[in-house]
Amino acid sequence: QKEVEQNSGPLSVPEGAIASLNCTYSDRGSQSFFWYRQYSGKSPELIMFIYSNGDKEDGRFTAQLNKASQYVSLLIRDSQPSDSATYLCAVTGGAGSYQLTFGKGTKLSVIP
Amino acid sequence: DVKVTQSSRYLVKRTGEKVFLECVQDMDHENMFWYRQDPGLGLRLIYFSYDVKMKEKGDIPEGYSVSREKKERFSLILESASTNQTSMYLCASRGTGGTEAFFGQGTRLTVV
């Protein structure tokens, strides 16, 4: 069974610091990788996706992918209290795969 | 603006009742999914559908069935609701080609 592992947290960082969220996955054939943010009581919303090895930046967010190590991470620079949420890593399977497999999420708390 | 709409935000049902959860998407997506989300267990896939009238079991299909008679609509059916099916249910849809999944607002189901 395909697995996606995340530290459950909570991860606490002071306002303005960098938050680093990590995710590992078991299916070496996985091709697409997503980070979702979920506020309490709300549904997940996409922050970023990444397909290729390396870094991808979007504003304060940077996704990093290392397929050889089966590792994907999300960095949040200049963390704000509004970033406090649960962050879900999601991974697709190989070519032609329809499913997204989610990690259990890391709860992030940004302390003012 | 893309939309996935679930028929109810909150639902309370009695043990043994047949329960229908409806999900409609307006993005002409081929793939639709039903997840349940429980504290500490993350998002778990119940069923998914990659085409009209096509369905596949996810990780936890027991006690559930699904129906997809039209491309835009995917229904989750609890044949005989039990208290251990009390949960948050999330519907998602996804196009082909590695795109992200979009989520509905969720249905918080309580079975008493």
Short mmCIF file of C-alpha atoms in Angstrom, two decimals, chain B:
data_model
loop_
_atom_site.label_atom_id
_atom_site.label_comp_id
_atom_site.label_asym_id
_atom_site.label_seq_id
_atom_site.Cartn_x
_atom_site.Cartn_y
_atom_site.Cartn_z
CA ASP B 1 -14.41 29.96 -10.23
CA VAL B 2 -14.17 26.21 -9.89
CA LYS B 3 -16.63 24.54 -7.62
CA VAL B 4 -17.26 21.28 -5.85
CA THR B 5 -20.50 21.39 -3.92
CA GLN B 6 -21.62 18.93 -1.28
CA SER B 7 -25.31 18.75 -0.55
CA SER B 8 -25.14 19.20 3.21
CA ARG B 9 -22.73 20.88 5.61
CA TYR B 10 -24.05 19.09 8.69
CA LEU B 11 -26.15 15.95 8.92
CA VAL B 12 -27.51 13.94 11.84
CA LYS B 13 -28.85 10.46 11.16
CA ARG B 14 -30.01 7.52 13.22
CA THR B 15 -28.29 4.14 13.37
CA GLY B 16 -29.57 1.87 10.62
CA GLU B 17 -30.75 4.66 8.33
CA LYS B 18 -29.72 4.75 4.67
CA VAL B 19 -27.76 7.94 4.09
CA PHE B 20 -27.01 9.70 0.82
CA LEU B 21 -24.22 12.25 0.49
CA GLU B 22 -24.24 14.13 -2.81
CA CYS B 23 -21.39 15.88 -4.56
CA VAL B 24 -21.52 17.97 -7.73
CA GLN B 25 -18.61 19.51 -9.65
CA ASP B 26 -18.73 22.05 -12.46
CA MET B 27 -15.24 21.53 -13.90
CA ASP B 28 -15.99 18.62 -16.25
CA HIS B 29 -13.50 16.50 -14.30
CA GLU B 30 -13.25 12.80 -15.04
CA ASN B 31 -12.15 11.76 -11.57
CA MET B 32 -14.14 12.13 -8.38
CA PHE B 33 -13.35 10.92 -4.87
CA TRP B 34 -14.91 10.41 -1.49
CA TYR B 35 -12.72 10.68 1.60
CA ARG B 36 -13.45 10.58 5.27
CA GLN B 37 -11.34 12.51 7.72
CA ASP B 38 -10.96 11.60 11.38
CA PRO B 39 -8.63 13.09 14.03
CA GLY B 40 -5.29 11.35 13.99
CA LEU B 41 -6.15 9.27 10.93
CA GLY B 42 -5.96 11.88 8.22
CA LEU B 43 -7.81 11.66 4.92
CA ARG B 44 -8.76 8.12 3.97
CA LEU B 45 -10.08 7.23 0.55
CA ILE B 46 -13.43 5.43 0.54
CA TYR B 47 -14.19 5.18 -3.19
CA PHE B 48 -13.29 6.92 -6.37
CA SER B 49 -14.65 7.09 -9.89
CA TYR B 50 -12.67 7.77 -13.06
CA ASP B 51 -15.64 7.87 -15.43
CA VAL B 52 -19.41 7.72 -15.51
CA LYS B 53 -20.66 4.42 -14.06
CA MET B 54 -17.07 3.42 -13.20
CA LYS B 55 -15.94 3.06 -9.61
CA GLU B 56 -13.09 1.60 -7.64
CA LYS B 57 -12.69 0.82 -3.98
CA GLY B 58 -10.35 2.91 -1.94
CA ASP B 59 -8.76 1.98 1.37
CA ILE B 60 -11.91 1.77 3.51
CA PRO B 61 -14.94 0.87 1.33
CA GLU B 62 -16.71 -1.37 3.86
CA GLY B 63 -20.18 -0.11 4.74
CA TYR B 64 -20.26 2.31 1.80
CA SER B 65 -21.31 2.28 -1.83
CA VAL B 66 -21.22 4.93 -4.54
CA SER B 67 -23.08 5.96 -7.64
CA ARG B 68 -21.98 7.99 -10.64
CA GLU B 69 -24.74 8.21 -13.22
CA LYS B 70 -23.64 11.60 -14.58
CA LYS B 71 -20.17 13.01 -14.97
CA GLU B 72 -20.76 15.94 -12.65
CA ARG B 73 -22.33 14.02 -9.77
CA PHE B 74 -20.85 11.45 -7.39
CA SER B 75 -22.93 10.08 -4.55
CA LEU B 76 -21.79 8.27 -1.43
CA ILE B 77 -24.28 5.89 0.16
CA LEU B 78 -24.19 4.52 3.67
CA GLU B 79 -26.40 1.46 3.37
CA SER B 80 -27.08 1.18 7.10
CA ALA B 81 -25.49 3.96 9.08
CA SER B 82 -23.53 3.04 12.19
CA THR B 83 -22.02 5.19 14.91
CA ASN B 84 -18.49 4.44 13.71
CA GLN B 85 -19.34 6.24 10.47
CA THR B 86 -19.61 9.51 12.34
CA SER B 87 -17.00 11.60 10.56
CA MET B 88 -16.20 14.48 8.23
CA TYR B 89 -16.79 13.42 4.62
CA LEU B 90 -14.98 15.23 1.86
CA CYS B 91 -15.67 14.99 -1.84
CA ALA B 92 -12.98 15.94 -4.37
CA SER B 93 -12.67 16.10 -8.11
CA ARG B 94 -9.63 16.05 -10.32
CA GLY B 95 -8.93 16.31 -14.01
CA THR B 96 -6.46 14.18 -15.90
CA GLY B 97 -2.82 15.04 -16.48
CA GLY B 98 -1.52 15.39 -12.95
CA THR B 99 -3.70 18.28 -11.93
CA GLU B 100 -4.68 19.16 -8.39
CA ALA B 101 -7.78 17.90 -6.61
CA PHE B 102 -10.46 20.40 -5.63
CA PHE B 103 -12.47 19.76 -2.49
CA GLY B 104 -16.03 20.40 -1.51
CA GLN B 105 -16.80 22.12 1.77
CA GLY B 106 -17.25 18.83 3.62
CA THR B 107 -20.19 17.16 5.32
CA ARG B 108 -19.95 16.55 9.03
CA LEU B 109 -22.09 13.46 9.60
CA THR B 110 -23.15 12.39 13.06
CA VAL B 111 -24.81 9.01 13.49
CA VAL B 112 -26.72 8.63 16.75
#
